[in-house]
Amino acid sequence: FDKNQADTEREVKYYRDAGLDFLCFNYYLDGSYLSETRKDFVAMSNKLGMKMTIMNPPINNPAEVDYITTLMTKDYWLNIDGKPVLYLGGGDFVDLPKYKAALKAKNGKDIYAVYFDFNGYPADWNDYLKKGNNAVSAYNTSIGAYATQEQQIAKEVADRNNWIGQFNATHVSIIPVLSVGIENLDKRTDLKGDGKPFGIIESANVEQIGRKLVYLKDFIKKYPTKVPAVLWYAGNEILESGNPIVPTKRKDGSINTSVLDAISKHLE
């Protein structure tokens, strides 16, 4: 929690140089330490061509609706099909009309709404279509505690195939999520809140990261009009014991860029 502006700018340069196009910030209020990187990115005078979007915007908070929709008018906000992108969970969609009205008043644009979930592909397809979303996206933590990376790879492939079976004939696009795993670095058992370990997935090695991208590129080539973006989880998710893609420092002081290098190798 002691990052400074230069730290964030160094991270962003790593991502940009690797070929990533945008950052999706899980939204925390300004008073939270977890808002540091988002605020630093907004403050960067040179964003190096990197775009941004936000996930899980505040509910029923007019000041935050105004703040976020103002950011959505900036040239560094991610757009798909000419519309600013906003990631929302199922419960967040109650406020989508407020965000749409606020943005429309500022620049006349509509929102590209992405329905994001943390439990794999959606169970109620009709509910998804009722939300008025443009795309679906999900990070699968539903495969259980202490899952292997091979299980996660299989789950990512299965989720994409399930999605395309449901949405190929609809207007809804698919934004797949890939992950390098969630490590239980401090042996936490409170990730689900009931004292039981949850969602711990072993780290992906370099070979597995490459295979994830090969499988995904095969999927995109098969359905080129259905995949407007891809999301990696997570850039620097340290607090929740994430296995981050941002380079880390080894004990000898050298910089370990292996995870980001493995991703970069397969980007086109």
CSV table of C-alpha atoms in Angstrom, one decimal:
chain,number,residue,atom,x,y,z
A,1,PHE,CA,0.0,0.0,0.0
A,2,ASP,CA,2.9,2.3,-0.4
A,3,LYS,CA,3.0,2.7,-4.2
A,4,ASN,CA,3.7,6.1,-5.6
A,5,GLN,CA,2.9,7.6,-9.0
A,6,ALA,CA,6.2,6.4,-10.5
A,7,ASP,CA,5.5,2.8,-9.4
A,8,THR,CA,2.1,2.8,-11.3
A,9,GLU,CA,3.7,4.4,-14.4
A,10,ARG,CA,6.4,1.7,-14.4
A,11,GLU,CA,3.7,-1.0,-14.2
A,12,VAL,CA,1.7,0.6,-17.0
A,13,LYS,CA,4.8,0.7,-19.2
A,14,TYR,CA,5.4,-3.0,-18.6
A,15,TYR,CA,1.8,-3.8,-19.7
A,16,ARG,CA,2.0,-1.6,-22.7
A,17,ASP,CA,5.4,-2.9,-23.8
A,18,ALA,CA,4.0,-6.5,-23.5
A,19,GLY,CA,1.2,-5.6,-25.9
A,20,LEU,CA,-1.8,-5.2,-23.6
A,21,ASP,CA,-4.3,-2.6,-24.7
A,22,PHE,CA,-6.4,-1.7,-21.6
A,23,LEU,CA,-6.6,-1.9,-17.9
A,24,CYS,CA,-9.9,-2.9,-16.2
A,25,PHE,CA,-9.9,-1.5,-12.6
A,26,ASN,CA,-12.1,-3.1,-10.0
A,27,TYR,CA,-13.7,0.0,-8.5
A,28,TYR,CA,-12.9,1.1,-4.9
A,29,LEU,CA,-13.9,4.4,-3.4
A,30,ASP,CA,-11.1,7.0,-3.3
A,31,GLY,CA,-10.6,6.5,0.5
A,32,SER,CA,-9.5,2.9,0.0
A,33,TYR,CA,-5.9,1.9,-0.5
A,34,LEU,CA,-7.2,-0.3,-3.3
A,35,SER,CA,-8.0,2.7,-5.3
A,36,GLU,CA,-4.4,3.8,-5.6
A,37,THR,CA,-3.5,2.4,-9.0
A,38,ARG,CA,-6.7,3.6,-10.6
A,39,LYS,CA,-6.2,7.1,-9.3
A,40,ASP,CA,-2.5,7.1,-10.3
A,41,PHE,CA,-3.4,6.0,-13.8
A,42,VAL,CA,-6.0,8.7,-14.2
A,43,ALA,CA,-3.3,11.2,-13.1
A,44,MET,CA,-0.7,10.1,-15.6
A,45,SER,CA,0.1,12.9,-18.0
A,46,ASN,CA,1.2,10.3,-20.6
A,47,LYS,CA,-0.8,7.1,-20.6
A,48,LEU,CA,1.4,5.5,-23.2
A,49,GLY,CA,-1.6,4.7,-25.4
A,50,MET,CA,-3.2,2.5,-22.7
A,51,LYS,CA,-6.9,2.6,-22.2
A,52,MET,CA,-9.0,2.0,-19.1
A,53,THR,CA,-12.4,0.8,-18.0
A,54,ILE,CA,-14.0,0.0,-14.7
A,55,MET,CA,-15.6,-3.1,-13.1
A,56,ASN,CA,-18.2,-3.1,-10.3
A,57,PRO,CA,-19.1,0.7,-10.3
A,58,PRO,CA,-20.9,2.0,-7.1
A,59,ILE,CA,-24.6,1.5,-6.8
A,60,ASN,CA,-26.9,4.4,-6.0
A,61,ASN,CA,-24.1,6.9,-5.6
A,62,PRO,CA,-24.8,10.0,-7.8
A,63,ALA,CA,-21.3,11.5,-7.2
A,64,GLU,CA,-19.6,8.3,-8.4
A,65,VAL,CA,-21.9,8.1,-11.4
A,66,ASP,CA,-20.9,11.6,-12.3
A,67,TYR,CA,-17.2,10.8,-11.8
A,68,ILE,CA,-17.2,7.6,-13.7
A,69,THR,CA,-19.2,8.9,-16.7
A,70,THR,CA,-16.9,11.9,-16.9
A,71,LEU,CA,-14.0,9.5,-17.2
A,72,MET,CA,-15.9,7.6,-19.9
A,73,THR,CA,-15.8,10.8,-22.1
A,74,LYS,CA,-12.0,10.8,-22.1
A,75,ASP,CA,-9.9,9.6,-25.0
A,76,TYR,CA,-8.2,7.0,-22.8
A,77,TRP,CA,-11.4,5.2,-21.9
A,78,LEU,CA,-11.9,1.8,-23.7
A,79,ASN,CA,-14.5,1.9,-26.4
A,80,ILE,CA,-16.0,-1.1,-28.3
A,81,ASP,CA,-18.1,-0.4,-31.4
A,82,GLY,CA,-17.8,3.3,-30.6
A,83,LYS,CA,-19.3,2.9,-27.1
A,84,PRO,CA,-17.5,3.4,-23.8
A,85,VAL,CA,-17.2,0.0,-22.0
A,86,LEU,CA,-18.4,-0.6,-18.4
A,87,TYR,CA,-18.3,-3.9,-16.6
A,88,LEU,CA,-21.2,-4.6,-14.3
A,89,GLY,CA,-22.2,-7.5,-12.0
A,90,GLY,CA,-25.7,-8.8,-12.1
A,91,GLY,CA,-26.8,-6.6,-9.2
A,92,ASP,CA,-25.2,-3.5,-10.7
A,93,PHE,CA,-27.5,-3.5,-13.7
A,94,VAL,CA,-30.2,-1.7,-11.6
A,95,ASP,CA,-28.0,1.4,-12.0
A,96,LEU,CA,-27.2,1.0,-15.7
A,97,PRO,CA,-30.0,3.4,-16.7
A,98,LYS,CA,-28.4,6.1,-14.5
A,99,TYR,CA,-25.0,5.6,-16.0
A,100,LYS,CA,-26.5,5.7,-19.5
A,101,ALA,CA,-28.5,8.9,-18.8
A,102,ALA,CA,-25.5,10.6,-17.3
A,103,LEU,CA,-23.2,9.7,-20.2
A,104,LYS,CA,-25.8,10.6,-22.8
A,105,ALA,CA,-26.1,14.1,-21.2
A,106,LYS,CA,-22.3,14.5,-21.4
A,107,ASN,CA,-21.4,13.4,-24.9
A,108,GLY,CA,-24.5,11.7,-26.4
A,109,LYS,CA,-23.0,8.2,-26.4
A,110,ASP,CA,-24.5,4.9,-25.3
A,111,ILE,CA,-22.7,2.5,-23.0
A,112,TYR,CA,-21.2,-0.9,-24.0
A,113,ALA,CA,-22.3,-2.9,-21.0
A,114,VAL,CA,-20.4,-6.1,-20.1
A,115,TYR,CA,-22.2,-8.4,-17.7
A,116,PHE,CA,-19.4,-9.8,-15.5
A,117,ASP,CA,-19.6,-12.7,-13.1
A,118,PHE,CA,-17.2,-14.5,-10.8
A,119,ASN,CA,-18.8,-17.9,-11.0
A,120,GLY,CA,-18.1,-19.1,-14.5
A,121,TYR,CA,-20.6,-18.9,-17.3
A,122,PRO,CA,-24.1,-17.7,-16.5
A,123,ALA,CA,-26.8,-20.1,-15.3
A,124,ASP,CA,-29.8,-18.1,-16.5
A,125,TRP,CA,-29.3,-17.2,-20.1
A,126,ASN,CA,-32.7,-15.4,-20.4
A,127,ASP,CA,-31.7,-13.3,-17.4
A,128,TYR,CA,-28.6,-12.2,-19.2
A,129,LEU,CA,-30.5,-11.2,-22.3
A,130,LYS,CA,-32.9,-9.1,-20.2
A,131,LYS,CA,-30.1,-7.0,-18.8
A,132,GLY,CA,-29.6,-5.1,-22.0
A,133,ASN,CA,-25.9,-6.0,-22.0
A,134,ASN,CA,-23.7,-6.0,-25.1
A,135,ALA,CA,-21.3,-8.8,-23.9
A,136,VAL,CA,-20.8,-11.4,-21.2
A,137,SER,CA,-17.6,-12.1,-19.3
A,138,ALA,CA,-16.8,-14.2,-16.3
A,139,TYR,CA,-13.9,-15.4,-14.1
A,140,ASN,CA,-14.4,-18.9,-13.0
A,141,THR,CA,-13.7,-19.3,-9.3
A,142,SER,CA,-16.5,-21.9,-9.1
A,143,ILE,CA,-14.3,-25.0,-9.7
A,144,GLY,CA,-13.5,-25.4,-6.0
A,145,ALA,CA,-10.7,-24.9,-3.5
A,146,TYR,CA,-7.1,-26.0,-4.4
A,147,ALA,CA,-7.9,-26.7,-8.0
A,148,THR,CA,-5.1,-27.4,-10.4
A,149,GLN,CA,-4.3,-25.1,-13.3
A,150,GLU,CA,-5.1,-27.9,-15.7
A,151,GLN,CA,-8.7,-27.9,-14.2
A,152,GLN,CA,-8.9,-24.2,-14.8
A,153,ILE,CA,-7.7,-24.5,-18.4
A,154,ALA,CA,-10.4,-27.1,-19.0
A,155,LYS,CA,-13.0,-24.9,-17.3
A,156,GLU,CA,-12.0,-21.8,-19.4
A,157,VAL,CA,-12.4,-23.8,-22.6
A,158,ALA,CA,-15.7,-25.4,-21.5
A,159,ASP,CA,-17.1,-22.0,-20.4
A,160,ARG,CA,-16.3,-20.4,-23.8
A,161,ASN,CA,-17.9,-23.3,-25.6
A,162,ASN,CA,-21.0,-23.1,-23.4
A,163,TRP,CA,-21.3,-19.3,-24.0
A,164,ILE,CA,-21.0,-19.6,-27.8
A,165,GLY,CA,-23.7,-22.3,-27.8
A,166,GLN,CA,-26.1,-19.8,-26.1
A,167,PHE,CA,-25.0,-16.5,-27.6
A,168,ASN,CA,-23.8,-17.2,-31.1
A,169,ALA,CA,-27.3,-16.5,-32.6
A,170,THR,CA,-27.8,-13.3,-30.4
A,171,HIS,CA,-26.4,-9.8,-30.4
A,172,VAL,CA,-24.4,-10.6,-27.2
A,173,SER,CA,-20.6,-10.8,-27.6
A,174,ILE,CA,-18.2,-12.8,-25.4
A,175,ILE,CA,-15.2,-11.4,-23.5
A,176,PRO,CA,-13.2,-14.4,-22.2
A,177,VAL,CA,-11.2,-14.2,-19.0
A,178,LEU,CA,-7.9,-15.9,-18.6
A,179,SER,CA,-6.0,-16.2,-15.3
A,180,VAL,CA,-2.6,-17.1,-14.0
A,181,GLY,CA,-4.3,-18.5,-10.8
A,182,ILE,CA,-5.0,-17.5,-7.3
A,183,GLU,CA,-2.5,-18.5,-4.7
A,184,ASN,CA,-3.3,-18.9,-1.0
A,185,LEU,CA,-0.1,-17.0,-0.1
A,186,ASP,CA,-1.0,-16.5,3.6
A,187,LYS,CA,-3.0,-19.7,4.0
A,188,ARG,CA,-6.3,-17.7,4.1
A,189,THR,CA,-9.5,-19.6,4.8
A,190,ASP,CA,-11.8,-16.6,4.8
A,191,LEU,CA,-12.1,-16.0,1.0
A,192,LYS,CA,-15.7,-17.1,1.1
A,193,GLY,CA,-16.5,-15.8,4.5
A,194,ASP,CA,-17.5,-19.1,6.1
A,195,GLY,CA,-14.1,-20.3,7.3
A,196,LYS,CA,-13.6,-22.7,4.4
A,197,PRO,CA,-10.9,-22.2,1.7
A,198,PHE,CA,-12.4,-21.2,-1.6
A,199,GLY,CA,-11.3,-20.4,-5.1
A,200,ILE,CA,-7.6,-21.3,-4.7
A,201,ILE,CA,-6.2,-22.2,-8.1
A,202,GLU,CA,-2.5,-23.1,-8.5
A,203,SER,CA,-0.3,-20.8,-10.6
A,204,ALA,CA,0.0,-21.3,-14.3
A,205,ASN,CA,3.5,-22.0,-15.5
A,206,VAL,CA,4.9,-20.6,-18.7
A,207,GLU,CA,3.8,-23.6,-20.8
A,208,GLN,CA,0.3,-23.4,-19.5
A,209,ILE,CA,0.0,-19.7,-20.1
A,210,GLY,CA,1.0,-20.3,-23.7
A,211,ARG,CA,-1.5,-23.1,-24.1
A,212,LYS,CA,-4.3,-20.9,-22.7
A,213,LEU,CA,-3.6,-18.4,-25.4
A,214,VAL,CA,-3.3,-20.9,-28.2
A,215,TYR,CA,-6.7,-22.4,-27.2
A,216,LEU,CA,-8.2,-18.9,-27.0
A,217,LYS,CA,-6.8,-17.8,-30.4
A,218,ASP,CA,-8.3,-21.0,-32.0
A,219,PHE,CA,-11.7,-20.0,-30.5
A,220,ILE,CA,-11.4,-16.4,-31.8
A,221,LYS,CA,-10.5,-17.6,-35.3
A,222,LYS,CA,-13.6,-19.8,-35.2
A,223,TYR,CA,-15.9,-17.0,-34.0
A,224,PRO,CA,-14.1,-13.8,-35.1
A,225,THR,CA,-17.1,-11.5,-34.7
A,226,LYS,CA,-18.0,-12.6,-31.2
A,227,VAL,CA,-14.9,-11.8,-29.2
A,228,PRO,CA,-14.2,-8.0,-29.1
A,229,ALA,CA,-11.7,-8.2,-26.2
A,230,VAL,CA,-10.0,-10.5,-23.7
A,231,LEU,CA,-9.4,-9.9,-20.0
A,232,TRP,CA,-6.5,-11.2,-18.0
A,233,TYR,CA,-6.9,-11.7,-14.3
A,234,ALA,CA,-5.1,-10.0,-12.7
A,235,GLY,CA,-2.5,-7.3,-13.2
A,236,ASN,CA,-1.5,-6.7,-9.6
A,237,GLU,CA,-4.1,-8.3,-7.5
A,238,ILE,CA,-1.9,-8.8,-4.4
A,239,LEU,CA,-4.3,-8.2,-1.5
A,240,GLU,CA,-6.6,-11.2,-2.4
A,241,SER,CA,-3.5,-13.4,-2.9
A,242,GLY,CA,-3.8,-13.2,-6.6
A,243,ASN,CA,-0.9,-14.4,-8.8
A,244,PRO,CA,-0.2,-11.2,-10.7
A,245,ILE,CA,1.1,-10.7,-14.2
A,246,VAL,CA,3.0,-7.5,-13.2
A,247,PRO,CA,6.8,-8.2,-12.9
A,248,THR,CA,8.0,-9.0,-9.4
A,249,LYS,CA,11.3,-8.6,-7.7
A,250,ARG,CA,13.3,-11.7,-6.8
A,251,LYS,CA,15.2,-12.0,-3.5
A,252,ASP,CA,18.5,-11.2,-5.3
A,253,GLY,CA,17.0,-7.9,-6.6
A,254,SER,CA,16.5,-9.0,-10.2
A,255,ILE,CA,13.2,-8.5,-11.9
A,256,ASN,CA,11.1,-11.5,-12.9
A,257,THR,CA,9.1,-10.8,-16.0
A,258,SER,CA,8.4,-14.4,-16.9
A,259,VAL,CA,4.6,-14.3,-16.6
A,260,LEU,CA,4.1,-11.2,-18.6
A,261,ASP,CA,6.7,-12.4,-21.1
A,262,ALA,CA,4.8,-15.6,-21.6
A,263,ILE,CA,1.6,-13.7,-22.4
A,264,SER,CA,3.4,-11.2,-24.6
A,265,LYS,CA,4.9,-14.0,-26.7
A,266,HIS,CA,1.4,-15.0,-28.0
A,267,LEU,CA,-0.3,-11.6,-28.4
A,268,GLU,CA,-1.0,-10.5,-32.0
